GROMACS .gro file of C-alpha atoms in nm:
model
  436
    1MET     CA    1  -3.256   1.877   2.599
    2SER     CA    2  -3.595   2.003   2.544
    3VAL     CA    3  -3.860   1.728   2.508
    4ARG     CA    4  -4.042   1.734   2.168
    5THR     CA    5  -4.284   1.446   2.079
    6ARG     CA    6  -4.487   1.391   1.793
    7PHE     CA    7  -4.793   1.213   1.650
    8ALA     CA    8  -4.783   1.109   1.282
    9PRO     CA    9  -5.112   0.963   1.163
   10SER     CA   10  -5.205   0.870   0.804
   11PRO     CA   11  -5.534   0.991   0.687
   12THR     CA   12  -5.665   0.656   0.537
   13GLY     CA   13  -5.941   0.599   0.789
   14TYR     CA   14  -6.086   0.730   1.122
   15LEU     CA   15  -5.895   0.783   1.416
   16HIS     CA   16  -5.851   0.425   1.570
   17VAL     CA   17  -5.820   0.413   1.966
   18GLY     CA   18  -5.481   0.271   1.926
   19GLY     CA   19  -5.376   0.581   1.743
   20ALA     CA   20  -5.531   0.800   1.998
   21ARG     CA   21  -5.345   0.608   2.260
   22THR     CA   22  -5.027   0.677   2.106
   23ALA     CA   23  -5.113   1.031   2.050
   24LEU     CA   24  -5.216   1.058   2.414
   25PHE     CA   25  -4.891   0.908   2.552
   26ASN     CA   26  -4.688   1.167   2.342
   27TRP     CA   27  -4.900   1.442   2.455
   28LEU     CA   28  -4.881   1.343   2.813
   29PHE     CA   29  -4.506   1.288   2.793
   30ALA     CA   30  -4.462   1.637   2.644
   31ARG     CA   31  -4.680   1.819   2.880
   32HIS     CA   32  -4.535   1.643   3.185
   33HIS     CA   33  -4.197   1.770   3.078
   34GLY     CA   34  -4.286   2.106   2.956
   35GLY     CA   35  -4.205   2.020   2.602
   36ALA     CA   36  -4.374   2.045   2.262
   37PHE     CA   37  -4.616   1.824   2.108
   38ILE     CA   38  -4.607   1.812   1.718
   39LEU     CA   39  -4.885   1.679   1.492
   40ARG     CA   40  -4.769   1.597   1.141
   41VAL     CA   41  -4.982   1.414   0.874
   42GLU     CA   42  -4.825   1.122   0.675
   43ASP     CA   43  -5.048   1.190   0.368
   44THR     CA   44  -4.804   1.059   0.084
   45ASP     CA   45  -5.033   0.769   0.006
   46GLU     CA   46  -5.240   0.936  -0.234
   47ALA     CA   47  -5.461   0.646  -0.338
   48ARG     CA   48  -5.580   0.602   0.006
   49ASN     CA   49  -5.594   0.932   0.169
   50THR     CA   50  -5.926   1.119   0.214
   51GLU     CA   51  -6.015   1.458   0.330
   52ASP     CA   52  -6.272   1.303   0.552
   53ALA     CA   53  -6.004   1.083   0.723
   54LYS     CA   54  -5.800   1.377   0.768
   55GLN     CA   55  -6.089   1.573   0.921
   56ALA     CA   56  -6.171   1.291   1.157
   57ILE     CA   57  -5.829   1.289   1.302
   58PHE     CA   58  -5.834   1.651   1.369
   59GLU     CA   59  -6.185   1.629   1.516
   60GLY     CA   60  -6.088   1.326   1.740
   61MET     CA   61  -5.774   1.499   1.872
   62ASN     CA   62  -5.951   1.805   1.946
   63TRP     CA   63  -6.250   1.621   2.125
   64LEU     CA   64  -5.985   1.438   2.334
   65GLY     CA   65  -5.837   1.774   2.419
   66LEU     CA   66  -5.496   1.677   2.277
   67ASP     CA   67  -5.390   2.015   2.143
   68TRP     CA   68  -5.056   2.038   1.944
   69ASP     CA   69  -4.816   2.308   1.966
   70GLU     CA   70  -4.696   2.281   1.613
   71GLY     CA   71  -4.861   2.136   1.301
   72PRO     CA   72  -5.175   2.195   1.081
   73ASP     CA   73  -5.370   2.514   1.166
   74LYS     CA   74  -5.098   2.606   1.413
   75GLY     CA   75  -4.793   2.640   1.189
   76GLY     CA   76  -4.432   2.621   1.340
   77LYS     CA   77  -4.081   2.660   1.235
   78HIS     CA   78  -4.053   2.299   1.112
   79GLY     CA   79  -4.341   2.302   0.871
   80PRO     CA   80  -4.495   2.211   0.620
   81TYR     CA   81  -4.656   1.952   0.844
   82PHE     CA   82  -4.828   1.758   0.571
   83GLN     CA   83  -4.565   1.502   0.426
   84SER     CA   84  -4.727   1.576   0.059
   85GLU     CA   85  -4.571   1.920   0.080
   86ARG     CA   86  -4.233   1.829   0.190
   87LYS     CA   87  -4.087   1.655  -0.126
   88GLY     CA   88  -3.823   1.932  -0.171
   89ILE     CA   89  -3.709   1.850   0.190
   90TYR     CA   90  -3.676   1.485   0.104
   91ASP     CA   91  -3.510   1.538  -0.224
   92ALA     CA   92  -3.224   1.734  -0.030
   93TRP     CA   93  -3.185   1.461   0.227
   94PHE     CA   94  -3.175   1.203  -0.035
   95GLN     CA   95  -2.917   1.387  -0.216
   96LYS     CA   96  -2.687   1.359   0.104
   97LEU     CA   97  -2.721   0.974   0.064
   98VAL     CA   98  -2.617   0.986  -0.301
   99ASP     CA   99  -2.316   1.204  -0.213
  100THR     CA  100  -2.184   0.966   0.060
  101GLY     CA  101  -2.254   0.661  -0.155
  102ARG     CA  102  -2.501   0.527   0.078
  103VAL     CA  103  -2.770   0.453  -0.175
  104TYR     CA  104  -2.759   0.260  -0.507
  105GLU     CA  105  -3.009   0.221  -0.798
  106ASP     CA  106  -3.167  -0.130  -0.832
  107GLY     CA  107  -3.429  -0.160  -1.113
  108GLY     CA  108  -3.525   0.208  -1.123
  109ALA     CA  109  -3.574   0.220  -0.736
  110TRP     CA  110  -3.293   0.313  -0.495
  111ARG     CA  111  -3.168   0.091  -0.201
  112PHE     CA  112  -3.000   0.220   0.117
  113ARG     CA  113  -2.675   0.030   0.173
  114PHE     CA  114  -2.692  -0.093   0.543
  115GLU     CA  115  -2.363  -0.113   0.724
  116ARG     CA  116  -2.323  -0.491   0.792
  117LYS     CA  117  -2.281  -0.482   1.171
  118PRO     CA  118  -2.506  -0.559   1.483
  119VAL     CA  119  -2.733  -0.259   1.566
  120THR     CA  120  -2.831  -0.226   1.919
  121MET     CA  121  -3.125   0.003   2.040
  122HIS     CA  122  -3.213   0.101   2.389
  123ASP     CA  123  -3.583   0.118   2.416
  124LEU     CA  124  -3.729   0.300   2.710
  125VAL     CA  125  -4.005   0.051   2.733
  126CYS     CA  126  -3.871  -0.260   2.578
  127GLY     CA  127  -3.522  -0.265   2.706
  128GLU     CA  128  -3.214  -0.340   2.482
  129VAL     CA  129  -3.282  -0.495   2.129
  130THR     CA  130  -3.010  -0.589   1.885
  131ILE     CA  131  -3.044  -0.672   1.508
  132ASP     CA  132  -2.758  -0.823   1.335
  133TYR     CA  133  -2.723  -0.678   0.988
  134ARG     CA  134  -2.412  -0.905   0.907
  135ASP     CA  135  -2.641  -1.166   0.740
  136GLU     CA  136  -2.772  -0.998   0.414
  137SER     CA  137  -3.030  -1.287   0.351
  138ASN     CA  138  -3.217  -1.167   0.662
  139THR     CA  139  -3.168  -0.786   0.630
  140PRO     CA  140  -3.149  -0.700   0.257
  141ASP     CA  141  -3.076  -0.337   0.161
  142MET     CA  142  -3.378  -0.142   0.206
  143VAL     CA  143  -3.551   0.067  -0.066
  144VAL     CA  144  -3.585   0.423   0.028
  145LYS     CA  145  -3.712   0.564  -0.296
  146ARG     CA  146  -3.937   0.397  -0.539
  147SER     CA  147  -3.909   0.368  -0.904
  148ASP     CA  148  -4.184   0.632  -0.943
  149GLY     CA  149  -3.974   0.877  -0.751
  150SER     CA  150  -4.172   0.865  -0.417
  151TYR     CA  151  -4.012   0.784  -0.082
  152VAL     CA  152  -4.093   0.504   0.139
  153PHE     CA  153  -4.211   0.539   0.508
  154HIS     CA  154  -3.878   0.467   0.663
  155PHE     CA  155  -3.701   0.745   0.482
  156VAL     CA  156  -3.950   1.021   0.528
  157ASN     CA  157  -4.006   0.921   0.888
  158VAL     CA  158  -3.650   0.959   0.969
  159VAL     CA  159  -3.602   1.295   0.797
  160ASP     CA  160  -3.894   1.434   0.945
  161ASP     CA  161  -3.786   1.347   1.300
  162LEU     CA  162  -3.461   1.484   1.237
  163GLU     CA  163  -3.586   1.809   1.091
  164MET     CA  164  -3.830   1.846   1.345
  165GLU     CA  165  -3.587   1.779   1.623
  166ILE     CA  166  -3.793   1.509   1.776
  167SER     CA  167  -3.643   1.414   2.103
  168HIS     CA  168  -3.874   1.096   2.183
  169VAL     CA  169  -4.032   0.877   1.953
  170ILE     CA  170  -4.327   0.706   2.132
  171ARG     CA  171  -4.501   0.462   1.908
  172GLY     CA  172  -4.670   0.126   1.881
  173GLU     CA  173  -4.452  -0.202   1.956
  174ASP     CA  174  -4.520  -0.311   1.595
  175HIS     CA  175  -4.278  -0.062   1.484
  176LEU     CA  176  -3.999  -0.190   1.724
  177MET     CA  177  -3.830  -0.391   1.429
  178ASN     CA  178  -3.824  -0.085   1.202
  179THR     CA  179  -3.615   0.125   1.469
  180PRO     CA  180  -3.279  -0.041   1.389
  181LYS     CA  181  -3.333   0.060   1.011
  182HIS     CA  182  -3.395   0.420   1.123
  183LEU     CA  183  -3.091   0.415   1.343
  184GLN     CA  184  -2.886   0.311   1.045
  185LEU     CA  185  -3.041   0.598   0.835
  186ILE     CA  186  -2.970   0.850   1.109
  187GLU     CA  187  -2.611   0.752   1.143
  188ALA     CA  188  -2.566   0.787   0.767
  189PHE     CA  189  -2.710   1.131   0.787
  190GLY     CA  190  -2.486   1.215   1.073
  191GLY     CA  191  -2.772   1.305   1.294
  192THR     CA  192  -2.860   1.245   1.641
  193ALA     CA  193  -3.117   0.975   1.708
  194PRO     CA  194  -3.432   1.044   1.922
  195ARG     CA  195  -3.492   0.827   2.228
  196TYR     CA  196  -3.748   0.553   2.142
  197ALA     CA  197  -4.020   0.411   2.350
  198HIS     CA  198  -4.235   0.126   2.198
  199ILE     CA  199  -4.581   0.085   2.373
  200PRO     CA  200  -4.770  -0.233   2.385
  201LEU     CA  201  -5.038  -0.339   2.154
  202ILE     CA  202  -5.403  -0.308   2.238
  203LEU     CA  203  -5.603  -0.641   2.247
  204ASN     CA  204  -5.955  -0.737   2.267
  205PRO     CA  205  -6.074  -0.913   2.580
  206ASN     CA  206  -6.036  -1.237   2.412
  207GLY     CA  207  -5.671  -1.179   2.355
  208SER     CA  208  -5.710  -1.117   1.962
  209LYS     CA  209  -5.541  -0.811   1.817
  210MET     CA  210  -5.793  -0.511   1.818
  211SER     CA  211  -5.892  -0.423   1.459
  212LYS     CA  212  -6.062  -0.129   1.310
  213ARG     CA  213  -6.393  -0.327   1.296
  214ASP     CA  214  -6.413  -0.397   1.664
  215ALA     CA  215  -6.649  -0.213   1.910
  216GLY     CA  216  -6.483   0.077   2.055
  217ALA     CA  217  -6.228   0.098   1.780
  218ALA     CA  218  -6.332   0.434   1.626
  219VAL     CA  219  -6.286   0.746   1.846
  220GLY     CA  220  -6.550   0.940   1.641
  221ASP     CA  221  -6.797   0.690   1.788
  222TYR     CA  222  -6.763   0.785   2.144
  223PRO     CA  223  -6.912   1.121   2.135
  224ARG     CA  224  -7.205   0.998   1.961
  225GLN     CA  225  -7.246   0.723   2.217
  226GLY     CA  226  -7.250   0.986   2.510
  227PHE     CA  227  -6.876   0.946   2.650
  228LEU     CA  228  -6.716   1.248   2.794
  229PRO     CA  229  -6.371   1.314   2.643
  230GLY     CA  230  -6.209   1.312   2.992
  231ALA     CA  231  -6.337   0.967   3.048
  232VAL     CA  232  -6.207   0.831   2.732
  233VAL     CA  233  -5.868   0.999   2.788
  234ASN     CA  234  -5.860   0.831   3.132
  235PHE     CA  235  -5.961   0.488   2.992
  236ILE     CA  236  -5.707   0.479   2.724
  237ALA     CA  237  -5.435   0.587   2.939
  238LEU     CA  238  -5.486   0.284   3.133
  239LEU     CA  239  -5.438   0.064   2.820
  240GLY     CA  240  -5.069   0.012   2.886
  241TRP     CA  241  -4.970   0.249   3.154
  242ASN     CA  242  -4.998   0.193   3.530
  243PRO     CA  243  -5.006   0.454   3.780
  244LYS     CA  244  -4.865   0.192   4.034
  245THR     CA  245  -5.149   0.258   4.281
  246ASP     CA  246  -5.493   0.137   4.311
  247GLU     CA  247  -5.633   0.453   4.162
  248GLU     CA  248  -5.814   0.425   3.820
  249ILE     CA  249  -6.005   0.771   3.773
  250PHE     CA  250  -5.788   1.062   3.679
  251THR     CA  251  -5.839   1.403   3.535
  252LEU     CA  252  -5.618   1.537   3.247
  253ALA     CA  253  -5.427   1.730   3.465
  254GLN     CA  254  -5.351   1.438   3.697
  255LEU     CA  255  -5.250   1.238   3.406
  256VAL     CA  256  -5.009   1.491   3.297
  257GLU     CA  257  -4.868   1.508   3.654
  258ARG     CA  258  -4.838   1.115   3.698
  259PHE     CA  259  -4.733   0.991   3.351
  260SER     CA  260  -4.391   0.852   3.296
  261LEU     CA  261  -4.269   0.598   3.049
  262GLU     CA  262  -4.116   0.396   3.325
  263ASN     CA  263  -4.484   0.292   3.423
  264VAL     CA  264  -4.563   0.194   3.068
  265ASN     CA  265  -4.641  -0.206   3.076
  266ARG     CA  266  -4.454  -0.444   2.854
  267ALA     CA  267  -4.775  -0.657   2.830
  268PRO     CA  268  -5.045  -0.565   2.598
  269GLY     CA  269  -5.335  -0.356   2.704
  270ARG     CA  270  -5.679  -0.538   2.723
  271PHE     CA  271  -5.963  -0.322   2.577
  272ASP     CA  272  -6.295  -0.359   2.773
  273LEU     CA  273  -6.596  -0.140   2.633
  274GLU     CA  274  -6.768  -0.211   2.975
  275LYS     CA  275  -6.488  -0.081   3.190
  276CYS     CA  276  -6.478   0.227   2.972
  277LYS     CA  277  -6.857   0.272   3.044
  278TRP     CA  278  -6.788   0.242   3.406
  279VAL     CA  279  -6.486   0.478   3.392
  280ASN     CA  280  -6.739   0.724   3.201
  281GLN     CA  281  -6.995   0.687   3.492
  282GLN     CA  282  -6.722   0.781   3.751
  283HIS     CA  283  -6.661   1.118   3.546
  284LEU     CA  284  -7.031   1.184   3.531
  285ILE     CA  285  -7.107   1.156   3.893
  286PRO     CA  286  -6.878   1.447   4.018
  287MET     CA  287  -7.030   1.680   3.753
  288SER     CA  288  -7.267   1.959   3.869
  289VAL     CA  289  -7.630   1.885   3.803
  290GLU     CA  290  -7.633   2.194   3.563
  291ASP     CA  291  -7.315   2.090   3.366
  292PHE     CA  292  -7.468   1.715   3.344
  293ALA     CA  293  -7.808   1.863   3.216
  294VAL     CA  294  -7.616   2.082   2.960
  295ALA     CA  295  -7.416   1.769   2.831
  296ALA     CA  296  -7.724   1.562   2.822
  297LYS     CA  297  -7.942   1.800   2.635
  298PRO     CA  298  -7.842   1.711   2.265
  299PHE     CA  299  -7.920   1.353   2.344
  300VAL     CA  300  -8.253   1.433   2.481
  301GLU     CA  301  -8.339   1.661   2.198
  302ALA     CA  302  -8.230   1.407   1.959
  303ALA     CA  303  -8.482   1.183   2.107
  304GLY     CA  304  -8.754   1.410   2.033
  305LEU     CA  305  -8.839   1.477   2.399
  306PRO     CA  306  -8.948   1.808   2.530
  307VAL     CA  307  -8.726   2.051   2.730
  308PRO     CA  308  -8.956   2.171   3.028
  309GLU     CA  309  -8.889   2.428   3.274
  310ASN     CA  310  -8.778   2.187   3.526
  311TYR     CA  311  -8.561   2.022   3.279
  312VAL     CA  312  -8.234   2.039   3.498
  313ALA     CA  313  -8.402   1.882   3.794
  314VAL     CA  314  -8.550   1.601   3.570
  315ILE     CA  315  -8.205   1.527   3.421
  316GLY     CA  316  -8.048   1.560   3.760
  317SER     CA  317  -8.261   1.284   3.896
  318VAL     CA  318  -8.080   1.018   3.677
  319LYS     CA  319  -7.725   1.162   3.706
  320GLU     CA  320  -7.608   0.881   3.916
  321LYS     CA  321  -7.811   0.620   3.747
  322VAL     CA  322  -7.656   0.620   3.393
  323ARG     CA  323  -7.327   0.522   3.247
  324LEU     CA  324  -7.351   0.721   2.931
  325LEU     CA  325  -7.516   1.037   2.824
  326SER     CA  326  -7.701   0.865   2.538
  327GLU     CA  327  -7.879   0.658   2.832
  328VAL     CA  328  -8.032   0.974   2.968
  329PRO     CA  329  -8.335   0.985   2.741
  330ALA     CA  330  -8.463   0.640   2.803
  331ALA     CA  331  -8.408   0.709   3.171
  332VAL     CA  332  -8.619   1.018   3.180
  333ASP     CA  333  -8.883   0.993   2.909
  334PHE     CA  334  -9.163   0.915   3.147
  335LEU     CA  335  -9.078   1.246   3.346
  336LEU     CA  336  -9.112   1.425   3.009
  337VAL     CA  337  -9.403   1.277   2.822
  338ASP     CA  338  -9.711   1.084   2.943
  339GLU     CA  339  -9.714   0.831   2.676
  340PHE     CA  340  -9.454   0.548   2.777
  341GLY     CA  341  -9.437   0.178   2.763
  342TYR     CA  342  -9.471  -0.050   3.075
  343ASP     CA  343  -9.192  -0.310   3.144
  344ASP     CA  344  -9.374  -0.665   3.125
  345GLU     CA  345  -9.163  -0.811   3.395
  346ALA     CA  346  -9.239  -0.535   3.630
  347VAL     CA  347  -9.608  -0.532   3.544
  348ALA     CA  348  -9.610  -0.906   3.624
  349LYS     CA  349  -9.460  -0.863   3.941
  350VAL     CA  350  -9.710  -0.608   4.058
  351ARG     CA  351  -9.992  -0.841   3.932
  352GLY     CA  352  -9.856  -1.105   4.149
  353ASN     CA  353  -9.945  -0.885   4.439
  354ALA     CA  354 -10.313  -0.962   4.503
  355ALA     CA  355 -10.360  -0.642   4.695
  356ALA     CA  356 -10.186  -0.406   4.472
  357LYS     CA  357 -10.500  -0.298   4.254
  358ASP     CA  358 -10.722  -0.205   4.541
  359LEU     CA  359 -10.424  -0.034   4.731
  360LEU     CA  360 -10.346   0.174   4.418
  361VAL     CA  361 -10.717   0.280   4.368
  362SER     CA  362 -10.725   0.399   4.734
  363LEU     CA  363 -10.389   0.586   4.677
  364ALA     CA  364 -10.492   0.782   4.385
  365GLU     CA  365 -10.801   0.908   4.587
  366SER     CA  366 -10.567   0.997   4.875
  367PHE     CA  367 -10.325   1.181   4.626
  368GLU     CA  368 -10.612   1.385   4.476
  369GLY     CA  369 -10.696   1.478   4.851
  370ILE     CA  370 -10.363   1.639   4.923
  371SER     CA  371 -10.387   2.026   4.928
  372GLU     CA  372 -10.028   2.102   4.945
  373TRP     CA  373  -9.842   1.854   4.728
  374SER     CA  374  -9.485   1.734   4.806
  375ALA     CA  375  -9.300   1.410   4.804
  376ASP     CA  376  -9.323   1.377   5.188
  377GLN     CA  377  -9.699   1.444   5.175
  378ALA     CA  378  -9.730   1.164   4.896
  379LYS     CA  379  -9.536   0.930   5.104
  380ALA     CA  380  -9.737   0.994   5.424
  381ALA     CA  381 -10.047   0.929   5.215
  382LEU     CA  382  -9.907   0.599   5.081
  383ASN     CA  383  -9.837   0.511   5.452
  384GLU     CA  384 -10.178   0.581   5.558
  385VAL     CA  385 -10.343   0.371   5.271
  386ALA     CA  386 -10.101   0.082   5.349
  387ASN     CA  387 -10.166   0.096   5.719
  388ALA     CA  388 -10.550   0.126   5.664
  389ALA     CA  389 -10.552  -0.186   5.456
  390GLY     CA  390 -10.316  -0.390   5.708
  391ALA     CA  391 -10.030  -0.384   5.465
  392LYS     CA  392  -9.675  -0.258   5.475
  393PRO     CA  393  -9.571   0.060   5.309
  394GLY     CA  394  -9.306  -0.130   5.123
  395GLN     CA  395  -9.577  -0.341   4.972
  396LEU     CA  396  -9.697  -0.028   4.787
  397MET     CA  397  -9.382   0.137   4.688
  398PHE     CA  398  -9.291  -0.114   4.414
  399PRO     CA  399  -9.643  -0.088   4.245
  400LEU     CA  400  -9.635   0.291   4.270
  401ARG     CA  401  -9.298   0.314   4.108
  402VAL     CA  402  -9.436   0.100   3.812
  403ALA     CA  403  -9.737   0.309   3.801
  404LEU     CA  404  -9.532   0.623   3.759
  405SER     CA  405  -9.264   0.516   3.537
  406GLY     CA  406  -9.361   0.188   3.377
  407ARG     CA  407  -9.039   0.028   3.503
  408ALA     CA  408  -8.889  -0.127   3.798
  409HIS     CA  409  -8.585   0.093   3.838
  410GLY     CA  410  -8.510   0.452   3.788
  411PRO     CA  411  -8.485   0.775   3.995
  412ASP     CA  412  -8.562   0.798   4.370
  413LEU     CA  413  -8.932   0.759   4.415
  414GLY     CA  414  -8.946   1.092   4.601
  415ASP     CA  415  -8.784   1.268   4.304
  416MET     CA  416  -9.048   1.111   4.095
  417LEU     CA  417  -9.331   1.227   4.288
  418ASP     CA  418  -9.190   1.583   4.318
  419LEU     CA  419  -9.106   1.613   3.945
  420LEU     CA  420  -9.442   1.470   3.825
  421GLY     CA  421  -9.670   1.652   4.049
  422LYS     CA  422 -10.019   1.583   4.206
  423ALA     CA  423 -10.229   1.553   3.887
  424ARG     CA  424  -9.986   1.352   3.691
  425CYS     CA  425  -9.917   1.109   3.975
  426ALA     CA  426 -10.289   1.072   4.069
  427ASP     CA  427 -10.353   1.021   3.680
  428ARG     CA  428 -10.094   0.765   3.646
  429VAL     CA  429 -10.183   0.551   3.934
  430ARG     CA  430 -10.543   0.538   3.818
  431LYS     CA  431 -10.437   0.437   3.489
  432PHE     CA  432 -10.214   0.166   3.614
  433SER     CA  433 -10.466   0.026   3.849
  434ALA     CA  434 -10.719  -0.022   3.567
  435MET     CA  435 -10.462  -0.236   3.383
  436LEU     CA  436 -10.426  -0.487   3.672
   0.00000   0.00000   0.00000
């Protein structure tokens, strides 16, 4: 049997990280097995559907790299892929239930007549689940067609899965109790049920269910915050899936190779935005300096900072210091402009060093005397100034860092000296010494 999976979002809001994870697991499973991944849009709720939400879903999927083989903009032999365009198909399938006496009218609506028997499903994640339909008080017959002629989720969902020949339905655990209803419908249609896999919910760090308002919930926020798509995919893959090793960092190709439903956890995934930032950093570190500089450029320009000739070298100096691309402008601003603020705590620490002011004045003079400027020459001058004053070179390094950058941490001191050049270094050391 060829593998065919699907992601069926409703365009009533942005793409939630939980929806993205469902899409990812379906995509990974299909790609691992050489199958097809289908995107269909459940847009029958006209009151809540919006064009913006629909675009947000497509943009989020594309940004994550989750391409679909059939669906909107791709077509396919099982279309249309918008439920709002499939009413004729639903009418035909509903008529099958009318013809076999499996539906009856009730107050203008139509109910599906359940068979009063236990229904057992064999879930690929949750194991065996049985619902007993013999007690009508617990399992009343299900409305499948409303009095206004529209069809309910359970009906259209089943029809679409059968029509589109879906082999595996991978969806959130909150749908687990819907599946026996769907199995009864499929049996009534004389169809073959797909295999089902219900994946665990995503919880906040405190154990509460993740809502649309929680930090990290909206996939559309991640590009703006400076995350890489590969890092976000890596992170959300680990929300409920376990590679059964100590590894945590994977490329998309590695996830495709390693993914299996057997390794999906039963326990809910815990969302941790700080962990997501760490994963992002692990994806930034192996990037080439050139690629990193290109990825950071929109953030640098948005911050109003100039892009000089040595831009790549400037950005490269902080490649292993930042977790997000959005952190780059604040990390390099002092290398690109001469007007920047000083960290109060760092300045106070320098002022606590009684010798710092005189050492910096001497260092500025020594810098100005260097004919062939380089970081090595500048460090040699620092050593000479410190030794002449009977101080250790280390006592001057921190004041110099604060003089050049206004802060206690940042790029390697040698990189700063090289990137700023002789004149700017000497000027900044003089200016800062005057502040002490």
